[in-house]
PDB file of C-alpha atoms in Angstrom:
ATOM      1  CA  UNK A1353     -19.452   7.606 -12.390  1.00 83.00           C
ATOM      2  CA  UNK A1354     -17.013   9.728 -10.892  1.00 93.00           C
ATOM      3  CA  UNK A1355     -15.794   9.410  -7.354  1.00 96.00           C
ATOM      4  CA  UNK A1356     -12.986   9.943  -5.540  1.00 98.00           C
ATOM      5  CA  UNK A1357     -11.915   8.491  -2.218  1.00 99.00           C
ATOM      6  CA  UNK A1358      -9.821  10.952   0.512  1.00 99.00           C
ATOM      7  CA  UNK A1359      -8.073   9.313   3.476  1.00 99.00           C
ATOM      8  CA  UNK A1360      -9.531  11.302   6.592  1.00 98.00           C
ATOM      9  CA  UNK A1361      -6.748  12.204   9.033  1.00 98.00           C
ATOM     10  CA  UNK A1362      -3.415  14.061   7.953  1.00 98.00           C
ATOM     11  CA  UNK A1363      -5.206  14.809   4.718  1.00 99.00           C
ATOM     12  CA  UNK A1364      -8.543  16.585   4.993  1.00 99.00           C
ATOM     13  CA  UNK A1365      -7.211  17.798   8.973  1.00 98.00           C
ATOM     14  CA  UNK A1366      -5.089  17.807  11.290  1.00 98.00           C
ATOM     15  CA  UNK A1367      -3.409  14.540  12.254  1.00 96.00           C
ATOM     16  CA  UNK A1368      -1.985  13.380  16.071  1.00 93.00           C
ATOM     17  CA  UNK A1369       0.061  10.709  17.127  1.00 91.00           C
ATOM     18  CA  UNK A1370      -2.209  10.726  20.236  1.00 92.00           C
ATOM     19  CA  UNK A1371      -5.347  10.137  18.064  1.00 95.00           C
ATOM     20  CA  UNK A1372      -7.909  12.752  16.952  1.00 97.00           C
ATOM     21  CA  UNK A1373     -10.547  11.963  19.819  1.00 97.00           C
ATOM     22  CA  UNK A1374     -13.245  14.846  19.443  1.00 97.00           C
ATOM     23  CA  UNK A1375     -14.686  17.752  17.456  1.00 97.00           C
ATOM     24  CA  UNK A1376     -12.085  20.393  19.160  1.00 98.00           C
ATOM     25  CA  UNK A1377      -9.303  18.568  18.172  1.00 97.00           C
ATOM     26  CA  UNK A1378     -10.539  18.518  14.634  1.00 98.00           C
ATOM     27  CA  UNK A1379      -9.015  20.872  12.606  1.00 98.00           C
ATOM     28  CA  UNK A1380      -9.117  20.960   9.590  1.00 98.00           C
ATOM     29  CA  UNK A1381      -5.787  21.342   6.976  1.00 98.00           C
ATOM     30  CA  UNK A1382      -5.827  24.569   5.441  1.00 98.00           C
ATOM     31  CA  UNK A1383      -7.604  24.580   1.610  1.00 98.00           C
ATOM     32  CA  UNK A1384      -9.280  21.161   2.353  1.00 98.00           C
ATOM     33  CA  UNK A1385     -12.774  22.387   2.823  1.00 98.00           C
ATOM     34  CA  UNK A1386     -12.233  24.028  -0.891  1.00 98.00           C
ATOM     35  CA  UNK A1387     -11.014  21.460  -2.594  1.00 99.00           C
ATOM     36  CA  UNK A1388     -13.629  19.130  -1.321  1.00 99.00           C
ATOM     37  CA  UNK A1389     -16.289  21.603  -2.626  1.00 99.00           C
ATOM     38  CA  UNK A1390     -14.274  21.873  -5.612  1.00 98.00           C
ATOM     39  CA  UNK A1391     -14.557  18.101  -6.134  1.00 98.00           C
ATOM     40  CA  UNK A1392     -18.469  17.874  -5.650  1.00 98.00           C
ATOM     41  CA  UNK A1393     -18.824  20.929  -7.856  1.00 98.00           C
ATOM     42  CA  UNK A1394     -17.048  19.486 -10.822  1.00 97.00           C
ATOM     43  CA  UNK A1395     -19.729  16.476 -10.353  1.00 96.00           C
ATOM     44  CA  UNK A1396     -17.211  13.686  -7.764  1.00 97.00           C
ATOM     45  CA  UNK A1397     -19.133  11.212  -5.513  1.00 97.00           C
ATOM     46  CA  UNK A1398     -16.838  11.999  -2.589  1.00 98.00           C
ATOM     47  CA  UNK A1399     -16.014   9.653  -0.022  1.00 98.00           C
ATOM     48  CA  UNK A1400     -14.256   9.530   3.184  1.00 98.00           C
ATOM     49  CA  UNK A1401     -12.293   6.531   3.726  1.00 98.00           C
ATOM     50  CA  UNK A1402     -10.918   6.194   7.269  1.00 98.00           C
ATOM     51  CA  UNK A1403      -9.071   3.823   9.597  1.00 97.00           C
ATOM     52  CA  UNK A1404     -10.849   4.559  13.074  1.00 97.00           C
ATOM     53  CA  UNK A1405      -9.110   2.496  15.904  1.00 96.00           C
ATOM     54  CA  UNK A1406      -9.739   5.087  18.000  1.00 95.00           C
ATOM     55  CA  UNK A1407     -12.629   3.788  18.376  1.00 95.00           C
ATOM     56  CA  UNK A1408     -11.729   0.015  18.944  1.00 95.00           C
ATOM     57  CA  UNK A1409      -9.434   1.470  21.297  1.00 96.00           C
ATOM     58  CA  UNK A1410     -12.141   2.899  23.501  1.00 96.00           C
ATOM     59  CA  UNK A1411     -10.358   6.210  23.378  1.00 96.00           C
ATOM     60  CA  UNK A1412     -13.540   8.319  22.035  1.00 97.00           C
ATOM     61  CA  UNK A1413     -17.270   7.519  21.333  1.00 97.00           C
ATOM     62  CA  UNK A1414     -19.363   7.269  18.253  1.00 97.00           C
ATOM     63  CA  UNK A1415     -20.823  10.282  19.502  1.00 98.00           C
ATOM     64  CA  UNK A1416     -17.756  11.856  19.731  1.00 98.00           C
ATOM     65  CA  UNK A1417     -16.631  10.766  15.837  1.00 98.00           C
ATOM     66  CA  UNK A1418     -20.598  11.868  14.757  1.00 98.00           C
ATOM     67  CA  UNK A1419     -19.463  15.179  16.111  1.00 98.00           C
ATOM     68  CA  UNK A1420     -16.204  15.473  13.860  1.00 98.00           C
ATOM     69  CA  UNK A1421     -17.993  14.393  11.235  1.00 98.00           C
ATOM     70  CA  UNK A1422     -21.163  16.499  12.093  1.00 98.00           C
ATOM     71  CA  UNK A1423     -18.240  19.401  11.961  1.00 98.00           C
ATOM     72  CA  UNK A1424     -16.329  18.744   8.315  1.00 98.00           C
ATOM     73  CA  UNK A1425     -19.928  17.852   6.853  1.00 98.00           C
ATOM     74  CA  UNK A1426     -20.485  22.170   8.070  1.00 98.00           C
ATOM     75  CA  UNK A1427     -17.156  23.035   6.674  1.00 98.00           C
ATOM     76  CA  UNK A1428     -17.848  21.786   3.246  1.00 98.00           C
ATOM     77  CA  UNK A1429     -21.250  22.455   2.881  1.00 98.00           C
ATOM     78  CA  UNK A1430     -19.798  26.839   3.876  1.00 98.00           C
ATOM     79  CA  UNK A1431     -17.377  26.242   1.153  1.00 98.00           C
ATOM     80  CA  UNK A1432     -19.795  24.793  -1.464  1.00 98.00           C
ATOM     81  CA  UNK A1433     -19.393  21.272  -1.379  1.00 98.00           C
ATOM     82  CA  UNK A1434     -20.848  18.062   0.140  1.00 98.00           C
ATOM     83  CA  UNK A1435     -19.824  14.901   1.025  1.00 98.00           C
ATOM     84  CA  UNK A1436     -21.517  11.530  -0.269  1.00 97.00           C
ATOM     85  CA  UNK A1437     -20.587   8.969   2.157  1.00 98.00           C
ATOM     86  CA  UNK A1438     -18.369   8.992   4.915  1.00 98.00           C
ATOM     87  CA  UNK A1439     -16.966   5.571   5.843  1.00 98.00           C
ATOM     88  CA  UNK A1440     -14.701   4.521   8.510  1.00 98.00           C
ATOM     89  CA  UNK A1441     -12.958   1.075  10.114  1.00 98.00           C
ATOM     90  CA  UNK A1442     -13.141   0.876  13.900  1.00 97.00           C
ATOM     91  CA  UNK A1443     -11.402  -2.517  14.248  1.00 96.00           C
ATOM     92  CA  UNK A1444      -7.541  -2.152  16.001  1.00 94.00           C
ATOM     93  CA  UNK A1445      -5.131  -3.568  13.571  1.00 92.00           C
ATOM     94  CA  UNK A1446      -4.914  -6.508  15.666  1.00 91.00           C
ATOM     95  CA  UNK A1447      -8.107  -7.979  14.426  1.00 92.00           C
ATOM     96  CA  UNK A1448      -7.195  -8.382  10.879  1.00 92.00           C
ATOM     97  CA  UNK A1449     -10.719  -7.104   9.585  1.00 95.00           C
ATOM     98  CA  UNK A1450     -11.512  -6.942   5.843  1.00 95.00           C
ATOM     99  CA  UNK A1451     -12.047  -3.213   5.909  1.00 95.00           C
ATOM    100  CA  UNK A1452      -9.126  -1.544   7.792  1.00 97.00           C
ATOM    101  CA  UNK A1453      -6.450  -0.183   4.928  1.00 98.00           C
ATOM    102  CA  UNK A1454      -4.073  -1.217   3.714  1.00 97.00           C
ATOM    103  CA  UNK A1455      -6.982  -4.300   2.324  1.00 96.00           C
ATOM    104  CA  UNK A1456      -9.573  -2.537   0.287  1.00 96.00           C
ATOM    105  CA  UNK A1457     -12.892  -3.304   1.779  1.00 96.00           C
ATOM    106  CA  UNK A1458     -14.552  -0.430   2.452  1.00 98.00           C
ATOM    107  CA  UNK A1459     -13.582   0.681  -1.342  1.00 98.00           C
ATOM    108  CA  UNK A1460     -14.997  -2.373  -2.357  1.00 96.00           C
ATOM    109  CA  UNK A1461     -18.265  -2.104  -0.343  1.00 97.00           C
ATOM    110  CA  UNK A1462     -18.322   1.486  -1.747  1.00 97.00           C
ATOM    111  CA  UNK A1463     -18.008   1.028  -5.031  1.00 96.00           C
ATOM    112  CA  UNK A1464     -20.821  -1.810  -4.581  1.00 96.00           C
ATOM    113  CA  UNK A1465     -23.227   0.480  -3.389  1.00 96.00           C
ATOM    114  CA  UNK A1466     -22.498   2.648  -6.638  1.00 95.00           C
ATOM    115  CA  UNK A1467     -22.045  -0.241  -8.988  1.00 95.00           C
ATOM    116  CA  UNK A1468     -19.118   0.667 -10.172  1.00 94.00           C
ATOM    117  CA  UNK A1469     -17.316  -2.170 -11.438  1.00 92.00           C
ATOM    118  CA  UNK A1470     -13.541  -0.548 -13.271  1.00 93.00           C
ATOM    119  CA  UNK A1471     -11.622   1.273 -10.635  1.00 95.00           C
ATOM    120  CA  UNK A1472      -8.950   1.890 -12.989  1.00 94.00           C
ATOM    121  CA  UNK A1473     -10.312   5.742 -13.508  1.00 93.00           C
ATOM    122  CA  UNK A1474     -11.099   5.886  -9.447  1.00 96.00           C
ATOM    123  CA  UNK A1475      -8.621   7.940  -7.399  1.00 97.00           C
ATOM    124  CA  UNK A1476      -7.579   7.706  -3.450  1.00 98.00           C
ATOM    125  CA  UNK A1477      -5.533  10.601  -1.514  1.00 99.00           C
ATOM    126  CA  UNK A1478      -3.656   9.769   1.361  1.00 99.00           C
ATOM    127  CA  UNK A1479      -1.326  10.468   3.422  1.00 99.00           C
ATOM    128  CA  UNK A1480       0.178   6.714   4.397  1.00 98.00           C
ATOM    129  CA  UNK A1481       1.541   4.047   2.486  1.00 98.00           C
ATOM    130  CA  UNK A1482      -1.994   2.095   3.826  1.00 97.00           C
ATOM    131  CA  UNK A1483      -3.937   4.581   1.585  1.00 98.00           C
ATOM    132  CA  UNK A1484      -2.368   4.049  -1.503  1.00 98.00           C
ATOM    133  CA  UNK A1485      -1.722   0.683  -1.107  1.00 98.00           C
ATOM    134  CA  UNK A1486      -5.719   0.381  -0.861  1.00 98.00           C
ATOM    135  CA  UNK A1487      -6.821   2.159  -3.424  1.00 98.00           C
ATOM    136  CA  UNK A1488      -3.853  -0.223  -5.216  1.00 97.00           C
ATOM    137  CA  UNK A1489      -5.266  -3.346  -4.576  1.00 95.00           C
ATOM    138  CA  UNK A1490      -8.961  -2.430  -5.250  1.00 96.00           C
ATOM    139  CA  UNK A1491      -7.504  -1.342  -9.136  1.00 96.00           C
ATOM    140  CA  UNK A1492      -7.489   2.310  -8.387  1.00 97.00           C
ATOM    141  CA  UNK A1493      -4.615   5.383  -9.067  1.00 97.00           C
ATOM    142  CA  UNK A1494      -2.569   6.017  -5.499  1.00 98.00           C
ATOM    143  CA  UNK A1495      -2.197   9.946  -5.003  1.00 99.00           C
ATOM    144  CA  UNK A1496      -0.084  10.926  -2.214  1.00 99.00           C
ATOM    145  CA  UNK A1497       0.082  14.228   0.178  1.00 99.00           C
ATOM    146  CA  UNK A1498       2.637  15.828   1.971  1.00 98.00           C
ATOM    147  CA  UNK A1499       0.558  16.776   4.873  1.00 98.00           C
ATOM    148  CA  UNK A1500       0.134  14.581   7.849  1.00 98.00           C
ATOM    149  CA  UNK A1501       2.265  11.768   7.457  1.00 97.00           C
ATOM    150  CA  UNK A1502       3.083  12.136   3.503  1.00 98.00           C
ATOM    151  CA  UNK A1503       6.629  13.561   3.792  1.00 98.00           C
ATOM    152  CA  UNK A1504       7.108  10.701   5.850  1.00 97.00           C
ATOM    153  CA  UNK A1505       5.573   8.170   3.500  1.00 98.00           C
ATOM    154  CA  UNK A1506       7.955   9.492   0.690  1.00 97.00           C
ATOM    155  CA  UNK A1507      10.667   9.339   2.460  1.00 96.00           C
ATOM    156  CA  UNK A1508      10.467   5.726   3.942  1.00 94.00           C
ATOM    157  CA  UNK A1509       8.202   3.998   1.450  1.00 90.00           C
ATOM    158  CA  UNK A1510       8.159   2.388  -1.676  1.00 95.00           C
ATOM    159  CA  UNK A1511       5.227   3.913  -3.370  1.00 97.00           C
ATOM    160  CA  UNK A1512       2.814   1.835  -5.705  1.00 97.00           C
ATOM    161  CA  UNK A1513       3.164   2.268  -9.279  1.00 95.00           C
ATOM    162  CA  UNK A1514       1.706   5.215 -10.868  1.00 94.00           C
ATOM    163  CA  UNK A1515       1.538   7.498  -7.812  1.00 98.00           C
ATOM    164  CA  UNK A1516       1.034  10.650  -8.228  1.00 98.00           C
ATOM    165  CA  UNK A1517       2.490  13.469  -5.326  1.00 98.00           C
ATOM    166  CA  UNK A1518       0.719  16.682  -4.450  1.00 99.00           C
ATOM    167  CA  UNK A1519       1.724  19.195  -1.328  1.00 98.00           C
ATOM    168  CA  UNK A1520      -1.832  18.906  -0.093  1.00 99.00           C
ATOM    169  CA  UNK A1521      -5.475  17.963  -0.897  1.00 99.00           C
ATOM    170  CA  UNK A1522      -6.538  21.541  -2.667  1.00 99.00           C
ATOM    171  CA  UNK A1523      -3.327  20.672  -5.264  1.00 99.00           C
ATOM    172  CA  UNK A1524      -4.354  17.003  -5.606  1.00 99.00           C
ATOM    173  CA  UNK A1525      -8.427  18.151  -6.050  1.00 98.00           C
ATOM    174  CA  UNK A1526      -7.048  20.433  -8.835  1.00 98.00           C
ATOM    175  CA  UNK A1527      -5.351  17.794 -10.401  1.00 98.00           C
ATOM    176  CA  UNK A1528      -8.182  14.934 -10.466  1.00 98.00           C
ATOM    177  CA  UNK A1529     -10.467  17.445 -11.944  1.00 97.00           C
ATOM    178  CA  UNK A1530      -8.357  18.615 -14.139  1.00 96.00           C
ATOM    179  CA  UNK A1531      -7.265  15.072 -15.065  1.00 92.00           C
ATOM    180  CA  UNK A1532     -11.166  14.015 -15.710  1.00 89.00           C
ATOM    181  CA  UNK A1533     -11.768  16.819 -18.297  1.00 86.00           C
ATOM    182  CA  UNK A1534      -9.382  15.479 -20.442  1.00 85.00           C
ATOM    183  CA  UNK A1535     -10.332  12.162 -20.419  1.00 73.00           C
ATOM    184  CA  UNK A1536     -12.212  10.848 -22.769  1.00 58.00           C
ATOM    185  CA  UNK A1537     -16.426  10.967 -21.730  1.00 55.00           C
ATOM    186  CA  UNK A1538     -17.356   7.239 -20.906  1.00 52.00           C
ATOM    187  CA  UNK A1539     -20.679   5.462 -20.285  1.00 49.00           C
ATOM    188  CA  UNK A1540     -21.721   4.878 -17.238  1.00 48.00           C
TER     189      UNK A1540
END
């Protein structure tokens, strides 16, 4: 099976210090729409894989993240693509949950649902050292952005091993699919 796991904010849109908090303030990053069409067209089970404190926070609803979502779900689907699942963490970091990044739970629980077993083929973008240090500990290849936080990242952090660096998510989309071609065809 292929999937691929994107990190949410600073990577598929717009990213705030102040938190994203409704559908306005949702914007997405230039190319990101494509290159998650470009994904699902080349056959990717794509999945969003977010840190959502905002919500533990109490600084926006579920209704208000149903609407962002409710609004990249439209993007995609005018560029050609479609998401599979869309999974998030509301916990604050303070409540050391299973699921917020940098642990890998919600990879895990994904990748349960698929049964899907060898991660070592499974790729995560991100823009935060918490993203690649996820898909790290779940088995998986770490590619960073330089959107959102990512120039940021690079600069401050020591990356996992094997990271691979893209400008943005259209360069990185271009790359896994390109990357998956030449691999050898396994069973699934």
């Amino acid at each position: 099976m292929k999937l691929v796991f994107l990190d949410r904010d600073g990577v598929i849109n717009q990213d705030s210090d102040k938190f994203i908090k409704n559908a306005d303030e949702f914007i997405l990053i230039p190319g990101s729409a494509d290159a998650i069409a470009n994904l699902s067209q080349a056959g990717f089970k794509v999945v969003i894989c977010s840190n959502q404190s905002g919500l533990g926070r109490g600084l926006f609803t579920m209704e208000d993240l149903n609407a962002m979502h409710e609004k990249l779900h439209q993007q995609v689907e005018q560029a050609g693509g479609s998401l599979d699942v869309i999974i998030f963490c509301p916990h604050i970091p303070d409540n050391n949950c299973d699921c917020r990044k940098p642990k890998p739970g919600m990879i895990l629980e994904i990748c349960d649902r698929f049964n899907l077993e060898d991660l070592s083929n499974t790729v995560m973008v991100g823009d935060s050292i918490r993203d690649l240090e996820a898909i790290s500990n779940a088995g998986g290849i770490p590619i960073l952005v330089k959107t959102g936080n990512g120039k940021k990242t690079l600069a401050k952090e020591t990356l996992p091993e094997g990271t691979k660096i893209f400008d943005n998510l259209l360069s990185a989309s271009e790359y896994i699919i390109e990357r998956e071609q030449k691999e050898p065809q396994r069973e699934e």
